[in-house]
XYZ file of C-alpha atoms in Angstrom:
501
model
C -94.136 7.921 -87.454
C -94.942 10.269 -84.574
C -95.466 8.610 -81.117
C -98.863 9.097 -79.514
C -97.103 9.655 -76.143
C -96.552 13.358 -76.360
C -94.549 15.701 -74.170
C -97.618 16.975 -72.437
C -98.309 13.483 -71.162
C -94.872 13.286 -69.567
C -95.461 16.394 -67.591
C -98.599 14.925 -66.101
C -96.735 11.952 -64.489
C -96.438 11.867 -60.661
C -93.028 12.548 -59.117
C -91.263 9.452 -57.634
C -91.061 9.379 -53.748
C -87.713 10.268 -52.217
C -87.286 6.882 -50.473
C -87.019 5.141 -53.809
C -84.204 7.360 -54.972
C -80.631 6.919 -53.821
C -79.627 9.250 -50.951
C -78.009 12.414 -52.102
C -74.598 13.360 -50.787
C -74.901 16.029 -48.125
C -73.342 19.092 -49.510
C -71.427 21.285 -47.141
C -73.238 24.310 -45.952
C -70.168 26.443 -46.439
C -67.882 27.005 -49.256
C -65.431 24.214 -50.005
C -62.501 26.574 -49.588
C -63.487 27.600 -46.024
C -61.384 26.235 -43.106
C -63.897 26.617 -40.282
C -65.899 23.724 -38.890
C -69.197 22.760 -40.341
C -71.942 25.031 -39.143
C -74.020 23.707 -36.243
C -71.690 20.706 -35.939
C -71.185 19.365 -32.365
C -67.569 18.977 -31.122
C -66.304 15.377 -31.046
C -65.712 13.755 -27.647
C -62.233 12.739 -26.575
C -61.931 9.026 -26.200
C -59.497 9.056 -23.204
C -61.149 11.847 -21.269
C -61.918 11.317 -17.592
C -65.524 10.943 -16.546
C -66.769 14.018 -14.843
C -64.954 17.165 -13.884
C -61.737 16.779 -11.878
C -61.963 17.134 -8.168
C -60.140 19.756 -6.155
C -56.352 19.269 -6.419
C -56.791 16.007 -8.259
C -54.546 15.139 -11.171
C -56.104 14.475 -14.535
C -53.604 11.799 -15.497
C -54.221 8.097 -15.066
C -53.706 6.710 -11.611
C -50.950 4.038 -11.123
C -50.936 1.613 -8.248
C -48.004 2.018 -5.913
C -45.783 -1.022 -5.455
C -45.495 -2.380 -1.986
C -42.034 -1.842 -0.472
C -39.896 -4.967 -0.579
C -38.346 -5.852 2.747
C -34.633 -6.438 2.185
C -32.403 -8.208 4.641
C -29.817 -6.137 6.408
C -26.300 -6.710 4.992
C -23.883 -8.589 7.258
C -21.508 -6.571 9.443
C -18.078 -5.638 8.165
C -15.737 -8.606 8.301
C -18.397 -11.273 8.808
C -18.171 -12.633 5.266
C -14.381 -12.843 5.462
C -14.620 -14.600 8.823
C -17.102 -17.087 7.377
C -14.872 -17.671 4.368
C -11.837 -18.331 6.571
C -13.645 -20.314 9.244
C -11.890 -23.497 10.330
C -14.050 -26.454 11.427
C -12.033 -29.259 12.999
C -14.751 -31.637 14.146
C -17.779 -33.391 12.686
C -20.037 -34.957 15.347
C -21.801 -37.050 12.682
C -18.594 -38.926 11.803
C -17.751 -42.160 13.608
C -15.172 -42.220 16.363
C -12.117 -44.204 15.215
C -11.309 -46.665 17.965
C -7.680 -47.198 18.913
C -6.492 -44.010 17.176
C -3.190 -42.818 18.654
C -2.151 -39.217 19.159
C 1.106 -37.902 17.796
C 3.729 -37.693 20.538
C 7.462 -37.491 21.077
C 7.631 -41.288 21.397
C 5.741 -42.412 18.291
C 6.561 -39.661 15.782
C 9.430 -41.718 14.364
C 7.978 -45.216 14.809
C 8.250 -46.962 11.432
C 5.502 -49.426 12.407
C 2.930 -46.607 12.184
C 3.677 -45.880 8.547
C 0.406 -45.689 6.612
C -1.738 -45.110 9.699
C -3.408 -41.892 10.779
C -2.315 -40.211 14.016
C -4.587 -37.744 15.735
C -3.554 -34.283 16.844
C -3.718 -33.854 20.647
C -6.663 -31.735 21.755
C -4.580 -29.312 23.885
C -2.301 -28.698 20.887
C -5.147 -27.511 18.659
C -5.083 -24.084 20.295
C -1.396 -23.717 19.468
C -1.887 -24.888 15.893
C -4.785 -22.480 15.440
C -2.626 -19.653 16.757
C 0.050 -20.196 14.105
C -2.696 -20.700 11.466
C -1.520 -24.166 10.557
C -4.978 -25.165 9.299
C -6.395 -24.004 5.961
C -10.121 -23.547 5.202
C -10.191 -25.798 2.131
C -8.643 -28.798 3.854
C -10.901 -31.702 4.776
C -10.773 -31.395 8.564
C -14.547 -30.999 8.893
C -15.450 -34.462 7.603
C -13.852 -36.429 10.465
C -14.609 -36.745 14.129
C -11.267 -35.171 15.058
C -8.257 -33.915 13.083
C -5.521 -36.360 12.181
C -2.687 -36.795 9.665
C -1.356 -39.795 7.817
C 2.159 -41.013 8.594
C 4.158 -41.255 5.370
C 7.822 -41.750 4.627
C 8.558 -38.012 4.727
C 6.788 -37.769 8.105
C 9.071 -40.371 9.663
C 12.149 -38.623 8.263
C 10.921 -35.338 9.715
C 10.333 -36.956 13.096
C 13.837 -38.425 13.204
C 15.314 -35.064 12.241
C 13.474 -33.135 14.966
C 14.241 -35.806 17.550
C 17.960 -35.766 16.635
C 18.186 -31.973 16.969
C 16.427 -32.053 20.350
C 18.236 -34.941 22.030
C 21.852 -35.518 22.886
C 23.657 -36.915 19.922
C 25.464 -36.145 16.718
C 22.710 -33.885 15.334
C 22.107 -31.898 18.523
C 21.967 -28.181 17.748
C 21.983 -28.745 13.984
C 20.345 -26.131 11.726
C 18.499 -27.664 8.759
C 17.089 -25.591 5.878
C 14.598 -26.987 3.382
C 12.282 -25.738 0.653
C 9.325 -28.085 0.145
C 7.861 -28.334 -3.363
C 5.445 -30.653 -5.096
C 2.339 -30.864 -7.264
C -0.995 -29.510 -6.154
C -2.553 -31.635 -3.418
C 0.683 -33.437 -2.511
C 0.433 -32.348 1.150
C 2.976 -29.525 1.470
C 0.901 -27.478 3.931
C 0.050 -30.563 5.985
C 3.750 -31.419 6.031
C 4.383 -28.050 7.672
C 1.584 -28.797 10.133
C 3.186 -32.101 11.045
C 6.481 -30.311 11.658
C 4.728 -27.794 13.926
C 2.984 -30.505 15.926
C 6.273 -32.380 16.435
C 8.041 -29.159 17.422
C 5.357 -28.397 20.006
C 5.772 -31.852 21.540
C 9.513 -31.179 21.892
C 8.954 -27.713 23.444
C 10.448 -25.821 20.516
C 9.662 -22.203 19.666
C 7.536 -22.091 16.509
C 7.465 -18.961 14.327
C 5.098 -19.136 11.364
C 4.285 -16.955 8.351
C 1.070 -18.606 7.083
C 0.201 -16.154 4.278
C 3.222 -14.447 2.646
C 0.928 -13.021 -0.026
C -0.709 -10.698 2.525
C 2.632 -8.945 3.028
C 3.112 -7.875 -0.602
C -0.391 -6.945 -1.839
C -0.502 -3.562 -0.058
C -2.919 -4.953 2.494
C -1.145 -3.609 5.574
C 0.354 -0.194 6.457
C 4.027 0.429 5.733
C 6.574 3.189 6.266
C 10.300 3.808 5.691
C 12.407 2.063 8.299
C 14.430 5.175 9.195
C 15.947 8.293 7.684
C 19.270 6.464 7.282
C 17.677 3.618 5.290
C 14.857 5.172 3.251
C 14.968 2.306 0.742
C 13.837 -0.231 3.391
C 10.273 -0.367 4.617
C 8.712 -1.705 7.790
C 5.211 -3.147 8.290
C 4.398 -2.588 11.930
C 0.894 -4.075 11.983
C 2.034 -7.271 10.274
C 4.940 -7.551 12.720
C 2.591 -7.066 15.673
C 0.376 -9.857 14.307
C 3.437 -12.114 14.046
C 4.338 -11.373 17.666
C 0.773 -12.137 18.729
C 0.803 -15.526 16.988
C 4.194 -16.373 18.462
C 3.199 -15.480 22.017
C -0.109 -17.368 21.878
C 1.467 -20.524 20.466
C 4.637 -20.555 22.606
C 3.318 -19.064 25.833
C 4.494 -21.905 28.078
C 8.048 -21.765 26.692
C 8.434 -17.972 26.645
C 7.278 -17.693 30.257
C 10.314 -19.664 31.379
C 12.890 -17.535 29.521
C 14.172 -14.173 30.763
C 15.813 -11.235 29.016
C 19.572 -11.836 28.824
C 20.785 -9.294 26.228
C 21.130 -5.535 26.052
C 18.543 -3.757 23.899
C 19.416 -0.060 23.680
C 16.789 0.566 21.005
C 14.049 -0.186 23.522
C 15.654 2.030 26.195
C 13.923 1.402 29.509
C 11.110 -0.748 28.082
C 13.153 -3.992 28.205
C 14.085 -4.459 31.858
C 16.283 -7.085 33.462
C 14.283 -10.042 34.751
C 11.481 -9.525 32.225
C 10.243 -12.707 30.573
C 10.289 -13.070 26.821
C 6.497 -13.233 26.870
C 6.355 -9.790 28.457
C 8.955 -8.526 26.002
C 6.905 -9.686 22.998
C 3.719 -8.141 24.370
C 5.361 -4.712 24.232
C 5.215 -4.876 20.427
C 1.635 -6.191 20.478
C 0.415 -3.320 22.633
C 2.321 -0.668 20.670
C 2.689 -1.568 16.961
C 4.928 1.489 16.435
C 7.797 -0.404 18.120
C 6.752 -3.867 16.903
C 9.729 -4.306 14.584
C 12.210 -3.233 17.270
C 10.598 -5.649 19.733
C 10.741 -8.471 17.182
C 14.453 -7.878 16.622
C 14.999 -7.973 20.390
C 12.958 -11.177 20.717
C 14.893 -12.808 17.880
C 18.189 -11.830 19.490
C 17.023 -13.415 22.744
C 15.894 -16.660 21.114
C 19.171 -17.043 19.190
C 21.424 -16.107 22.121
C 23.946 -18.713 23.220
C 25.243 -16.874 26.306
C 24.044 -13.935 28.441
C 25.370 -10.404 28.157
C 27.675 -9.100 30.915
C 25.656 -8.256 33.999
C 22.625 -10.391 32.987
C 23.961 -13.836 33.864
C 21.420 -14.379 36.624
C 18.572 -16.623 35.611
C 19.886 -17.375 32.122
C 18.316 -20.479 30.585
C 19.598 -22.134 27.401
C 17.359 -21.348 24.459
C 15.365 -24.147 22.810
C 15.584 -24.950 19.094
C 13.343 -23.053 16.701
C 11.051 -24.010 13.842
C 10.409 -21.322 11.205
C 7.788 -22.030 8.532
C 6.713 -20.012 5.495
C 3.892 -21.277 3.261
C 3.887 -19.698 -0.219
C 7.451 -18.568 -0.831
C 6.992 -17.495 -4.461
C 5.031 -14.363 -3.510
C 8.248 -12.869 -2.107
C 10.123 -13.148 -5.401
C 8.715 -10.158 -7.279
C 7.796 -6.514 -6.921
C 5.184 -5.842 -4.280
C 2.093 -3.672 -4.672
C 3.628 -1.014 -2.439
C 5.004 2.215 -3.905
C 7.760 4.605 -2.963
C 7.294 8.365 -2.569
C 8.170 8.672 -6.286
C 5.493 6.042 -7.065
C 8.061 3.423 -8.014
C 7.273 -0.230 -7.171
C 8.929 -1.593 -4.037
C 10.580 -4.986 -4.377
C 9.508 -7.573 -1.835
C 13.128 -7.911 -0.688
C 13.074 -4.255 0.425
C 10.451 -5.041 3.080
C 12.370 -5.748 6.290
C 9.863 -8.445 7.293
C 10.526 -10.411 4.122
C 14.218 -9.524 4.131
C 14.694 -11.058 7.596
C 13.167 -14.449 6.795
C 14.943 -14.722 3.445
C 18.283 -13.918 5.084
C 17.901 -17.025 7.249
C 18.323 -19.221 4.170
C 21.883 -17.988 3.693
C 24.715 -19.174 5.957
C 25.504 -16.889 8.863
C 28.577 -14.681 8.542
C 29.996 -15.213 12.040
C 27.653 -17.896 13.376
C 24.777 -20.077 12.284
C 21.424 -18.546 11.431
C 19.966 -20.781 14.161
C 22.833 -21.174 16.654
C 20.716 -23.206 19.097
C 19.572 -25.549 16.372
C 16.318 -25.787 14.552
C 14.602 -26.188 11.241
C 13.740 -23.758 8.457
C 10.863 -25.203 6.455
C 9.688 -23.015 3.563
C 7.063 -24.333 1.150
C 5.847 -23.328 -2.276
C 2.226 -23.347 -3.367
C 0.877 -24.994 -6.509
C -2.674 -23.628 -6.265
C -1.945 -19.963 -5.505
C 1.488 -19.090 -6.804
C 2.731 -16.572 -9.389
C 4.880 -17.861 -12.227
C 8.325 -16.327 -11.757
C 11.085 -17.439 -14.080
C 13.899 -16.309 -11.764
C 12.531 -18.356 -8.878
C 12.224 -21.461 -11.056
C 15.878 -21.112 -12.103
C 16.892 -20.615 -8.457
C 15.152 -23.860 -7.446
C 16.967 -25.726 -10.230
C 20.267 -24.311 -9.007
C 19.516 -25.509 -5.468
C 18.835 -28.991 -6.822
C 22.115 -28.933 -8.758
C 24.130 -27.877 -5.695
C 22.399 -30.569 -3.669
C 23.462 -33.134 -6.275
C 27.081 -31.932 -6.071
C 27.259 -30.028 -9.371
C 29.882 -27.301 -9.280
C 28.461 -23.820 -10.062
C 31.229 -23.277 -12.625
C 30.399 -26.474 -14.515
C 28.693 -26.096 -17.906
C 25.780 -28.336 -16.833
C 24.931 -26.025 -13.929
C 21.531 -24.378 -14.693
C 21.664 -20.684 -15.469
C 19.127 -18.083 -16.435
C 18.651 -17.153 -20.069
C 20.559 -13.884 -20.615
C 17.697 -12.540 -22.749
C 14.921 -13.472 -20.311
C 15.328 -10.456 -18.038
C 15.704 -12.605 -14.922
C 15.626 -10.837 -11.574
C 19.181 -10.895 -10.238
C 18.017 -10.174 -6.703
C 16.035 -13.408 -6.647
C 18.982 -15.431 -7.940
C 21.328 -13.830 -5.396
C 18.955 -14.690 -2.550
C 19.674 -18.398 -3.101
C 23.267 -18.093 -4.312
C 25.674 -18.712 -1.447
C 28.871 -20.470 -0.548
C 29.190 -23.553 1.637
C 28.479 -22.842 5.327
C 31.487 -22.469 7.584
C 29.691 -23.764 10.684
C 29.709 -27.539 11.048
C 26.189 -27.577 12.546
C 24.680 -25.473 9.768
C 23.485 -27.401 6.747
C 23.115 -26.305 3.159
C 19.788 -25.324 1.712
C 17.982 -28.411 0.389
C 15.033 -28.909 -1.921
C 12.498 -31.560 -0.914
C 9.868 -32.616 -3.433
C 6.750 -34.308 -2.113
C 5.150 -36.909 -4.341
C 2.237 -39.275 -3.884
C 1.661 -41.904 -1.234
C 2.765 -45.463 -1.785
C 0.095 -48.122 -2.243
C 0.453 -49.294 1.359
C 0.190 -45.748 2.681
C -2.820 -45.122 0.432
C -4.525 -48.241 1.767
C -4.082 -47.125 5.368
C -5.402 -43.693 4.460
C -8.534 -45.087 2.764
C -9.145 -47.480 5.652
C -9.311 -44.430 7.898
C -12.140 -43.103 5.720
C -13.975 -46.414 6.067
C -13.540 -46.481 9.841
C -14.888 -42.930 10.003
C -18.072 -43.994 8.198
C -17.369 -42.202 4.923
C -16.740 -45.297 2.799
C -18.866 -48.407 2.437
C -16.591 -50.268 0.104
C -14.598 -53.426 0.469
C -11.058 -52.113 0.590
C -8.724 -54.612 -1.048
C -5.574 -54.391 -3.135
C -7.497 -54.185 -6.410
C -9.734 -51.347 -5.191
C -6.809 -49.437 -3.677
C -4.784 -49.852 -6.871
C -7.633 -48.387 -8.905
C -7.995 -45.337 -6.636
C -4.225 -44.924 -6.421
C -4.065 -44.699 -10.221
C -7.029 -42.330 -10.436
C -5.308 -40.092 -7.865
C -2.304 -39.519 -10.115
C 0.005 -41.965 -8.370
C -1.253 -41.499 -4.817
C -1.586 -37.705 -4.599
C -3.142 -37.355 -1.170
C -5.375 -34.457 -2.120
C -6.952 -36.488 -4.928
C -7.298 -39.532 -2.671
C -9.239 -37.410 -0.230
C -11.661 -36.345 -2.962
C -12.238 -39.978 -3.873
C -12.611 -41.092 -0.264
C -15.149 -38.479 0.805
C -17.688 -39.557 -1.840
C -20.218 -41.572 0.122
C -21.441 -44.711 -1.668
C -24.358 -46.789 -0.407
C -24.452 -50.447 -1.454
C -27.647 -52.492 -1.510
């Protein structure tokens, strides 16, 4: 059946408005294969462009705010940090004054009744002790009102020894040689300080080497001694410093002694009638002749009689105290080098060679013919581990106990250890021929006894550092915590302030 809605009717219908139809996709006005931009299209704006045209000589990049300059402190002058690190403070005005505290003197330094008490160092002597650098920065001098040391058994023995060498008696003019060892904090350095303070009270001449390490770490200039001995080396600046310390500490004694020997090496510099103080100052003013001046000064201090023609004004020489703190640093190769860049052994430095030669017995006479004491100490906190030196100390202990060196029980170095023969030979010697010269001894410092520890801790309480009831039970506890009375550990326990309610 044919529809009544014919084709002609469809053509008469109205066209639909464009809004009702879906939008047509805009066709490009150019061919699809063309690479140019669309015709009449506006260029796109840059997102990060600056607003407006750039001004004259103005950068187009983004501006960054300048940081304000930071004010930095000026660095300290050269040497100030080292001086601060090595500063010695000997007084604390906040500590209490200990009433009835005695000063060490020639009368009480061997009084057994003072064992366990603390004796103060005389104020005029502090300048002398500072000159020989007897104090160390890490010691607890700055926590008390004034410096003082505890009297222990070894202190009384040292006082009797120095008094016997000084006075008329059996030990007058005796030369004693000791190496002091012990655990860390046992008081080896303070033991040397006590010896120095006793020697100053007896008007001895004190010669001190406070830091042997400084002589072997290439910290001071050096040069061959002479053309005849190119294998030996001299350290003039270190020798001049030694002369300066000796003159400052022993000024009153050296002023009273005159030159009594011939010194051709100094030519016309050493004149007859010159005091030993003036002689020593020649090496301080001119370090180039410091070693020659030191040899002349040592010859004067060890002289027993004047040379022909210089008898006028001769005064007998006093005993001497020689101390070295840190002996192990001299038992190995130094940091110095030869012209062929070979390491120089510490024993080839004439400074070290001189002080080590004193440990051996003198060939024709004693090393200290006028008497005295050689007190060398090891260090447990700053010491290199040297196998040869450890064997040498064991051999000294065996000789001291009477063991024959040829006996099988005598300690010897392991043949496969590569031990330094020069170190072993430095302590290997025969029995001294002089009656007044003693053999080298080894003294080991241990801890304080309980009675000595109690007196030491009572000193802390009287200084205001301890607020504890000090009785036998409390002292026994601290004595045990301190490793059997090690004085360095007792000091750490005593300086801890405790407040009780």
